[in-house]
Amino acid sequence: MTEIKEVTIRRARREDVGHIIAMLADDPLGGPRERIENPLPQSYFRAFETVDRNPNIQLVVAEDGEGAVVGCLQLCTMPGLSSQGASRGLIEDVRVASHCRSRGIGEQLVQWAVVEARARGCNLVELLTHHSRVDAQRFYERLGFARSHVGMTIRF
Amino acid sequence: MTEIKEVTIRRARREDVGHIIAMLADDPLGGPRERIENPLPQSYFRAFETVDRNPNIQLVVAEDGEGAVVGCLQLCTMPGLSSQGASRGLIEDVRVASHCRSRGIGEQLVQWAVVEARARGCNLVELLTHHSRVDAQRFYERLGFARSHVGMTIRF
């Protein structure tokens, strides 16, 4: 058994953007969509400011005992009329640094998001995971998610 | 062939809430989650006010030539860091009144949402459709969506 790594989940700050993009890029599906340059393209920082100002979106990072950013997740809570006017939560962009996987960090991030969504009045949390990410699907099932829906996308 | 019904897509107003809830309730999956009472539970109107105030959420209805509400859709546009800081759109709560189906109304609603999401800087529009809604999946495929993801949910 690998050791469980206790992390602190905290709101992302501007200085975390580089670490977050590095994790988003270190992925067979997401990688080709990012641009890792020095300095990073300004579009990342503009997006961070927009996320940071939006009270319904929480971009968080997992920080280990040494202060290193080792994971990230974005939660969006959305009001809506269905289910008697309950809100819904959407989890996106879950990543754990490759050298820190299988130590329960993703689990702590997702469980944080579920608790937070519930505290914000959501009666449902949803997410889309690419059909090729079979391990991710098993991971979410272990945390209580059901493979209830087909996730459909159109990309421009 | 059934005739195509030309509809006007417009922002939902408070007086549309009853019509929207009636469409949400007239559904084998969503129906049991709603409460159709007279007057409607206040939670629906509170949710409407929250949606209406949120600049990133657009709840729209399709209105026919006689001014009747015959469809609805909710679009949420979300900023995010991935894909070089592009935004994403999420389509939810698509319904067409049962007596008006198969006349292209759902198509007009979804195409409105895709155009709108693109105009708001999204590079992706996503949605979850219950795995039992096989007709809906074919409908979205016809509009250019791919069955690329597994949609996972946890309900409280």
mmCIF file of C-alpha atoms in Angstrom:
data_model
loop_
_atom_site.group_PDB
_atom_site.id
_atom_site.type_symbol
_atom_site.label_atom_id
_atom_site.label_comp_id
_atom_site.label_asym_id
_atom_site.label_seq_id
_atom_site.Cartn_x
_atom_site.Cartn_y
_atom_site.Cartn_z
ATOM 1 C CA MET A 1 0.000 0.000 0.000
ATOM 2 C CA THR A 2 1.199 3.507 -0.786
ATOM 3 C CA GLU A 3 1.000 6.059 1.993
ATOM 4 C CA ILE A 4 -1.951 8.462 2.040
ATOM 5 C CA LYS A 5 -0.743 12.011 1.605
ATOM 6 C CA GLU A 6 -2.628 14.540 3.703
ATOM 7 C CA VAL A 7 -3.086 17.737 1.769
ATOM 8 C CA THR A 8 -4.625 21.124 2.403
ATOM 9 C CA ILE A 9 -7.330 22.161 -0.048
ATOM 10 C CA ARG A 10 -7.253 25.926 -0.547
ATOM 11 C CA ARG A 11 -8.431 28.538 -3.013
ATOM 12 C CA ALA A 12 -6.053 28.925 -5.973
ATOM 13 C CA ARG A 13 -3.975 32.102 -6.135
ATOM 14 C CA ARG A 14 -2.484 33.871 -9.140
ATOM 15 C CA GLU A 15 0.965 32.436 -8.370
ATOM 16 C CA ASP A 16 -0.458 28.901 -8.632
ATOM 17 C CA VAL A 17 -1.457 29.335 -12.295
ATOM 18 C CA GLY A 18 1.827 27.951 -13.644
ATOM 19 C CA HIS A 19 1.580 24.834 -11.450
ATOM 20 C CA ILE A 20 -2.044 24.285 -12.453
ATOM 21 C CA ILE A 21 -1.284 24.621 -16.167
ATOM 22 C CA ALA A 22 1.642 22.218 -15.821
ATOM 23 C CA MET A 23 -0.719 19.612 -14.348
ATOM 24 C CA LEU A 24 -3.390 20.251 -17.005
ATOM 25 C CA ALA A 25 -0.735 19.842 -19.710
ATOM 26 C CA ASP A 26 0.703 16.634 -18.236
ATOM 27 C CA ASP A 27 -2.150 14.565 -19.625
ATOM 28 C CA PRO A 28 -2.546 12.602 -22.870
ATOM 29 C CA LEU A 29 -5.934 14.160 -23.653
ATOM 30 C CA GLY A 30 -5.555 17.684 -22.304
ATOM 31 C CA GLY A 31 -1.859 18.130 -23.093
ATOM 32 C CA PRO A 32 -2.110 19.090 -26.761
ATOM 33 C CA ARG A 33 -4.602 21.838 -25.883
ATOM 34 C CA GLU A 34 -2.195 23.797 -23.666
ATOM 35 C CA ARG A 35 0.743 26.092 -24.411
ATOM 36 C CA ILE A 36 3.589 25.771 -21.954
ATOM 37 C CA GLU A 37 5.822 28.776 -22.589
ATOM 38 C CA ASN A 38 7.878 31.072 -20.448
ATOM 39 C CA PRO A 39 6.202 33.405 -19.683
ATOM 40 C CA LEU A 40 2.848 31.647 -19.890
ATOM 41 C CA PRO A 41 0.356 33.067 -22.404
ATOM 42 C CA GLN A 42 -1.634 35.912 -20.843
ATOM 43 C CA SER A 43 -4.912 34.123 -21.697
ATOM 44 C CA TYR A 44 -4.309 31.849 -18.692
ATOM 45 C CA PHE A 45 -4.020 34.784 -16.316
ATOM 46 C CA ARG A 46 -7.040 36.534 -17.793
ATOM 47 C CA ALA A 47 -9.049 33.328 -17.320
ATOM 48 C CA PHE A 48 -7.768 33.065 -13.741
ATOM 49 C CA GLU A 49 -8.981 36.604 -12.954
ATOM 50 C CA THR A 50 -12.414 35.801 -14.416
ATOM 51 C CA VAL A 51 -12.656 32.586 -12.410
ATOM 52 C CA ASP A 52 -11.427 34.318 -9.264
ATOM 53 C CA ARG A 53 -14.080 37.062 -9.535
ATOM 54 C CA ASN A 54 -16.939 34.594 -10.104
ATOM 55 C CA PRO A 55 -18.619 33.753 -6.786
ATOM 56 C CA ASN A 56 -20.098 30.541 -8.253
ATOM 57 C CA ILE A 57 -16.787 29.065 -9.350
ATOM 58 C CA GLN A 58 -14.167 27.750 -6.989
ATOM 59 C CA LEU A 59 -10.783 26.829 -8.351
ATOM 60 C CA VAL A 60 -8.870 25.053 -5.597
ATOM 61 C CA VAL A 61 -5.482 23.422 -5.252
ATOM 62 C CA ALA A 62 -4.200 20.660 -2.998
ATOM 63 C CA GLU A 63 -1.045 21.745 -1.184
ATOM 64 C CA ASP A 64 1.216 19.227 0.500
ATOM 65 C CA GLY A 65 3.043 19.656 3.817
ATOM 66 C CA GLU A 66 5.956 21.410 2.088
ATOM 67 C CA GLY A 67 3.677 23.963 0.403
ATOM 68 C CA ALA A 68 3.902 22.343 -3.045
ATOM 69 C CA VAL A 69 0.826 22.375 -5.263
ATOM 70 C CA VAL A 70 0.077 18.725 -6.083
ATOM 71 C CA GLY A 71 -3.515 18.797 -7.336
ATOM 72 C CA CYS A 72 -6.324 21.009 -8.578
ATOM 73 C CA LEU A 73 -10.074 20.981 -9.167
ATOM 74 C CA GLN A 74 -12.710 23.445 -10.310
ATOM 75 C CA LEU A 75 -16.247 23.433 -8.922
ATOM 76 C CA CYS A 76 -19.055 25.423 -10.472
ATOM 77 C CA THR A 77 -22.373 25.690 -8.627
ATOM 78 C CA MET A 78 -25.344 26.568 -10.787
ATOM 79 C CA PRO A 79 -28.852 27.563 -9.810
ATOM 80 C CA GLY A 80 -31.661 26.134 -11.909
ATOM 81 C CA LEU A 81 -35.414 25.600 -11.836
ATOM 82 C CA SER A 82 -35.499 21.797 -12.006
ATOM 83 C CA SER A 83 -35.676 19.617 -8.877
ATOM 84 C CA GLN A 84 -37.792 22.280 -7.141
ATOM 85 C CA GLY A 85 -35.232 24.962 -7.731
ATOM 86 C CA ALA A 86 -32.205 23.127 -6.353
ATOM 87 C CA SER A 87 -28.703 24.045 -7.467
ATOM 88 C CA ARG A 88 -26.293 21.657 -9.162
ATOM 89 C CA GLY A 89 -22.542 21.362 -8.926
ATOM 90 C CA LEU A 90 -20.220 20.617 -11.837
ATOM 91 C CA ILE A 91 -16.701 19.320 -11.185
ATOM 92 C CA GLU A 92 -14.073 20.005 -13.858
ATOM 93 C CA ASP A 93 -10.340 19.948 -14.445
ATOM 94 C CA VAL A 94 -9.411 17.465 -11.724
ATOM 95 C CA ARG A 95 -5.694 16.757 -11.821
ATOM 96 C CA VAL A 96 -3.066 15.306 -9.500
ATOM 97 C CA ALA A 97 0.654 15.817 -10.173
ATOM 98 C CA SER A 98 1.978 12.670 -11.817
ATOM 99 C CA HIS A 99 4.550 11.944 -9.072
ATOM 100 C CA CYS A 100 1.830 12.118 -6.398
ATOM 101 C CA ARG A 101 -0.867 9.855 -7.799
ATOM 102 C CA SER A 102 -2.534 6.931 -5.976
ATOM 103 C CA ARG A 103 -2.078 8.574 -2.595
ATOM 104 C CA GLY A 104 -5.644 9.741 -2.030
ATOM 105 C CA ILE A 105 -5.126 13.348 -3.177
ATOM 106 C CA GLY A 106 -7.762 13.168 -5.917
ATOM 107 C CA GLU A 107 -10.140 11.635 -3.430
ATOM 108 C CA GLN A 108 -9.607 14.487 -0.951
ATOM 109 C CA LEU A 109 -10.187 17.035 -3.744
ATOM 110 C CA VAL A 110 -13.395 15.412 -4.991
ATOM 111 C CA GLN A 111 -14.747 14.867 -1.499
ATOM 112 C CA TRP A 112 -14.057 18.512 -0.713
ATOM 113 C CA ALA A 113 -16.069 19.486 -3.814
ATOM 114 C CA VAL A 114 -19.011 17.238 -2.917
ATOM 115 C CA VAL A 115 -19.177 18.611 0.639
ATOM 116 C CA GLU A 116 -18.844 22.186 -0.637
ATOM 117 C CA ALA A 117 -21.547 21.732 -3.309
ATOM 118 C CA ARG A 118 -23.886 20.307 -0.702
ATOM 119 C CA ALA A 119 -23.184 23.202 1.654
ATOM 120 C CA ARG A 120 -24.080 25.551 -1.207
ATOM 121 C CA GLY A 121 -27.508 23.956 -1.627
ATOM 122 C CA CYS A 122 -26.807 21.548 -4.482
ATOM 123 C CA ASN A 123 -28.802 18.319 -4.600
ATOM 124 C CA LEU A 124 -26.634 16.894 -7.370
ATOM 125 C CA VAL A 125 -22.995 16.975 -8.421
ATOM 126 C CA GLU A 126 -22.160 16.025 -11.992
ATOM 127 C CA LEU A 127 -19.051 15.643 -14.110
ATOM 128 C CA LEU A 128 -17.970 14.438 -17.529
ATOM 129 C CA THR A 129 -15.038 12.071 -17.866
ATOM 130 C CA HIS A 130 -13.702 11.040 -21.262
ATOM 131 C CA HIS A 131 -14.847 7.531 -22.163
ATOM 132 C CA SER A 132 -11.206 6.431 -22.420
ATOM 133 C CA ARG A 133 -10.517 7.360 -18.776
ATOM 134 C CA VAL A 134 -11.619 4.016 -17.378
ATOM 135 C CA ASP A 135 -9.557 4.390 -14.194
ATOM 136 C CA ALA A 136 -11.145 7.766 -13.506
ATOM 137 C CA GLN A 137 -14.611 6.252 -13.890
ATOM 138 C CA ARG A 138 -13.780 3.528 -11.368
ATOM 139 C CA PHE A 139 -12.350 6.188 -9.046
ATOM 140 C CA TYR A 140 -15.570 8.243 -9.167
ATOM 141 C CA GLU A 141 -17.720 5.139 -8.691
ATOM 142 C CA ARG A 142 -15.725 4.339 -5.568
ATOM 143 C CA LEU A 143 -16.606 7.834 -4.287
ATOM 144 C CA GLY A 144 -20.336 7.237 -4.841
ATOM 145 C CA PHE A 145 -20.860 8.630 -8.334
ATOM 146 C CA ALA A 146 -23.039 6.670 -10.777
ATOM 147 C CA ARG A 147 -22.360 6.224 -14.500
ATOM 148 C CA SER A 148 -25.859 7.518 -15.095
ATOM 149 C CA HIS A 149 -25.446 9.737 -18.149
ATOM 150 C CA VAL A 150 -23.805 10.036 -21.538
ATOM 151 C CA GLY A 151 -21.542 13.095 -21.700
ATOM 152 C CA MET A 152 -21.782 14.791 -25.074
ATOM 153 C CA THR A 153 -19.545 17.546 -26.368
ATOM 154 C CA ILE A 154 -19.108 19.768 -29.370
ATOM 155 C CA ARG A 155 -15.757 21.495 -29.818
ATOM 156 C CA PHE A 156 -15.038 24.569 -31.962
ATOM 157 C CA MET B 1 -43.112 14.846 -42.585
ATOM 158 C CA THR B 2 -44.318 17.088 -39.777
ATOM 159 C CA GLU B 3 -44.135 20.814 -40.329
ATOM 160 C CA ILE B 4 -41.229 22.755 -38.860
ATOM 161 C CA LYS B 5 -42.456 25.225 -36.262
ATOM 162 C CA GLU B 6 -40.595 28.535 -36.287
ATOM 163 C CA VAL B 7 -40.187 29.808 -32.753
ATOM 164 C CA THR B 8 -38.693 32.849 -31.089
ATOM 165 C CA ILE B 9 -35.988 32.130 -28.523
ATOM 166 C CA ARG B 10 -36.117 34.715 -25.763
ATOM 167 C CA ARG B 11 -34.958 35.184 -22.195
ATOM 168 C CA ALA B 12 -37.332 33.592 -19.685
ATOM 169 C CA ARG B 13 -39.447 35.915 -17.528
ATOM 170 C CA ARG B 14 -40.953 35.367 -14.104
ATOM 171 C CA GLU B 15 -44.383 34.708 -15.631
ATOM 172 C CA ASP B 16 -42.899 31.815 -17.643
ATOM 173 C CA VAL B 17 -41.888 29.856 -14.533
ATOM 174 C CA GLY B 18 -45.157 27.878 -14.394
ATOM 175 C CA HIS B 19 -44.865 26.858 -18.038
ATOM 176 C CA ILE B 20 -41.242 25.848 -17.606
ATOM 177 C CA ILE B 21 -41.992 23.741 -14.521
ATOM 178 C CA ALA B 22 -44.900 22.058 -16.328
ATOM 179 C CA MET B 23 -42.490 21.011 -19.108
ATOM 180 C CA LEU B 24 -39.836 19.866 -16.630
ATOM 181 C CA ALA B 25 -42.467 17.800 -14.812
ATOM 182 C CA ASP B 26 -43.873 16.223 -17.995
ATOM 183 C CA ASP B 27 -40.986 13.783 -18.202
ATOM 184 C CA PRO B 28 -40.564 10.215 -16.939
ATOM 185 C CA LEU B 29 -37.175 10.987 -15.326
ATOM 186 C CA GLY B 30 -37.620 14.570 -14.160
ATOM 187 C CA GLY B 31 -41.326 14.376 -13.293
ATOM 188 C CA PRO B 32 -41.059 12.782 -9.842
ATOM 189 C CA ARG B 33 -38.588 15.487 -8.751
ATOM 190 C CA GLU B 34 -41.026 18.378 -9.239
ATOM 191 C CA ARG B 35 -43.989 19.652 -7.207
ATOM 192 C CA ILE B 36 -46.851 20.914 -9.333
ATOM 193 C CA GLU B 37 -49.107 22.807 -6.947
ATOM 194 C CA ASN B 38 -51.216 25.926 -7.152
ATOM 195 C CA PRO B 39 -49.570 28.227 -6.272
ATOM 196 C CA LEU B 40 -46.182 26.770 -7.211
ATOM 197 C CA PRO B 41 -43.698 26.310 -4.355
ATOM 198 C CA GLN B 42 -41.752 29.526 -3.753
ATOM 199 C CA SER B 43 -38.464 27.640 -4.220
ATOM 200 C CA TYR B 44 -39.039 27.782 -7.989
ATOM 201 C CA PHE B 45 -39.382 31.558 -7.972
ATOM 202 C CA ARG B 46 -36.384 31.998 -5.698
ATOM 203 C CA ALA B 47 -34.334 29.858 -8.093
ATOM 204 C CA PHE B 48 -35.621 31.899 -11.032
ATOM 205 C CA GLU B 49 -34.466 35.150 -9.388
ATOM 206 C CA THR B 50 -31.017 33.645 -8.751
ATOM 207 C CA VAL B 51 -30.734 32.432 -12.340
ATOM 208 C CA ASP B 52 -31.997 35.746 -13.692
ATOM 209 C CA ARG B 53 -29.385 37.724 -11.718
ATOM 210 C CA ASN B 54 -26.487 35.504 -12.838
ATOM 211 C CA PRO B 55 -24.806 36.968 -15.931
ATOM 212 C CA ASN B 56 -23.281 33.580 -16.814
ATOM 213 C CA ILE B 57 -26.567 31.689 -16.910
ATOM 214 C CA GLN B 58 -29.198 32.137 -19.586
ATOM 215 C CA LEU B 59 -32.563 30.521 -19.133
ATOM 216 C CA VAL B 60 -34.467 30.889 -22.400
ATOM 217 C CA VAL B 61 -37.829 29.793 -23.712
ATOM 218 C CA ALA B 62 -39.093 29.064 -27.218
ATOM 219 C CA GLU B 63 -42.267 31.009 -27.944
ATOM 220 C CA ASP B 64 -44.517 30.091 -30.857
ATOM 221 C CA GLY B 65 -46.365 32.508 -33.151
ATOM 222 C CA GLU B 66 -49.286 32.724 -30.717
ATOM 223 C CA GLY B 67 -47.023 33.650 -27.808
ATOM 224 C CA ALA B 68 -47.230 30.238 -26.149
ATOM 225 C CA VAL B 69 -44.123 28.884 -24.388
ATOM 226 C CA VAL B 70 -43.334 25.553 -26.061
ATOM 227 C CA GLY B 71 -39.732 24.860 -25.042
ATOM 228 C CA CYS B 72 -36.942 25.819 -22.667
ATOM 229 C CA LEU B 73 -33.192 25.467 -22.201
ATOM 230 C CA GLN B 74 -30.583 26.674 -19.744
ATOM 231 C CA LEU B 75 -27.049 27.601 -20.817
ATOM 232 C CA CYS B 76 -24.251 28.197 -18.329
ATOM 233 C CA THR B 77 -20.959 29.614 -19.589
ATOM 234 C CA MET B 78 -17.983 28.959 -17.356
ATOM 235 C CA PRO B 79 -14.499 30.391 -17.459
ATOM 236 C CA GLY B 80 -11.649 27.994 -16.739
ATOM 237 C CA LEU B 81 -7.899 27.663 -17.114
ATOM 238 C CA SER B 82 -7.766 24.634 -19.406
ATOM 239 C CA SER B 83 -7.551 24.939 -23.205
ATOM 240 C CA GLN B 84 -5.495 28.121 -22.852
ATOM 241 C CA GLY B 85 -8.084 29.796 -20.689
ATOM 242 C CA ALA B 86 -11.099 29.186 -22.938
ATOM 243 C CA SER B 87 -14.598 29.151 -21.508
ATOM 244 C CA ARG B 88 -16.971 26.205 -21.728
ATOM 245 C CA GLY B 89 -20.732 26.071 -22.092
ATOM 246 C CA LEU B 90 -23.032 23.629 -20.330
ATOM 247 C CA ILE B 91 -26.526 22.997 -21.672
ATOM 248 C CA GLU B 92 -29.148 21.814 -19.207
ATOM 249 C CA ASP B 93 -32.887 21.332 -18.788
ATOM 250 C CA VAL B 94 -33.803 21.120 -22.467
ATOM 251 C CA ARG B 95 -37.518 20.464 -22.841
ATOM 252 C CA VAL B 96 -40.124 20.789 -25.575
ATOM 253 C CA ALA B 97 -43.856 20.712 -24.755
ATOM 254 C CA SER B 98 -45.141 17.202 -25.490
ATOM 255 C CA HIS B 99 -47.713 18.369 -28.091
ATOM 256 C CA CYS B 100 -45.003 20.230 -30.045
ATOM 257 C CA ARG B 101 -42.273 17.598 -30.367
ATOM 258 C CA SER B 102 -40.572 16.509 -33.608
ATOM 259 C CA ARG B 103 -41.057 19.927 -35.203
ATOM 260 C CA GLY B 104 -37.517 21.251 -34.890
ATOM 261 C CA ILE B 105 -38.061 23.289 -31.722
ATOM 262 C CA GLY B 106 -35.427 21.458 -29.695
ATOM 263 C CA GLU B 107 -33.028 21.886 -32.579
ATOM 264 C CA GLN B 108 -33.596 25.649 -32.674
ATOM 265 C CA LEU B 109 -33.055 25.857 -28.914
ATOM 266 C CA VAL B 110 -29.816 23.851 -28.962
ATOM 267 C CA GLN B 111 -28.462 25.658 -32.002
ATOM 268 C CA TRP B 112 -29.211 28.975 -30.312
ATOM 269 C CA ALA B 113 -27.205 27.780 -27.279
ATOM 270 C CA VAL B 114 -24.237 26.647 -29.376
ATOM 271 C CA VAL B 115 -24.084 29.964 -31.263
ATOM 272 C CA GLU B 116 -24.469 31.916 -28.021
ATOM 273 C CA ALA B 117 -21.757 29.911 -26.228
ATOM 274 C CA ARG B 118 -19.400 30.492 -29.123
ATOM 275 C CA ALA B 119 -20.144 34.216 -29.118
ATOM 276 C CA ARG B 120 -19.275 34.225 -25.411
ATOM 277 C CA GLY B 121 -15.826 32.770 -26.093
ATOM 278 C CA CYS B 122 -16.488 29.085 -25.397
ATOM 279 C CA ASN B 123 -14.455 26.533 -27.349
ATOM 280 C CA LEU B 124 -16.588 23.657 -26.112
ATOM 281 C CA VAL B 125 -20.220 23.011 -25.263
ATOM 282 C CA GLU B 126 -21.034 20.002 -23.112
ATOM 283 C CA LEU B 127 -24.127 18.331 -21.729
ATOM 284 C CA LEU B 128 -25.174 15.217 -19.853
ATOM 285 C CA THR B 129 -28.078 13.131 -21.086
ATOM 286 C CA HIS B 130 -29.382 10.165 -19.122
ATOM 287 C CA HIS B 131 -28.193 6.893 -20.651
ATOM 288 C CA SER B 132 -31.810 5.835 -21.174
ATOM 289 C CA ARG B 133 -32.539 8.851 -23.401
ATOM 290 C CA VAL B 134 -31.404 7.162 -26.591
ATOM 291 C CA ASP B 135 -33.484 9.441 -28.833
ATOM 292 C CA ALA B 136 -31.948 12.514 -27.223
ATOM 293 C CA GLN B 137 -28.458 11.142 -27.873
ATOM 294 C CA ARG B 138 -29.255 10.617 -31.546
ATOM 295 C CA PHE B 139 -30.728 14.132 -31.673
ATOM 296 C CA TYR B 140 -27.547 15.678 -30.249
ATOM 297 C CA GLU B 141 -25.355 13.613 -32.575
ATOM 298 C CA ARG B 142 -27.344 14.949 -35.507
ATOM 299 C CA LEU B 143 -26.515 18.467 -34.277
ATOM 300 C CA GLY B 144 -22.776 17.701 -34.218
ATOM 301 C CA PHE B 145 -22.256 16.576 -30.625
ATOM 302 C CA ALA B 146 -20.047 13.549 -29.977
ATOM 303 C CA ARG B 147 -20.697 10.836 -27.363
ATOM 304 C CA SER B 148 -17.208 11.499 -26.083
ATOM 305 C CA HIS B 149 -17.633 11.279 -22.317
ATOM 306 C CA VAL B 150 -19.258 9.353 -19.507
ATOM 307 C CA GLY B 151 -21.563 11.567 -17.463
ATOM 308 C CA MET B 152 -21.327 10.755 -13.770
ATOM 309 C CA THR B 153 -23.603 12.035 -11.033
ATOM 310 C CA ILE B 154 -24.051 11.855 -7.300
ATOM 311 C CA ARG B 155 -27.418 12.857 -5.868
ATOM 312 C CA PHE B 156 -28.166 13.853 -2.263
#
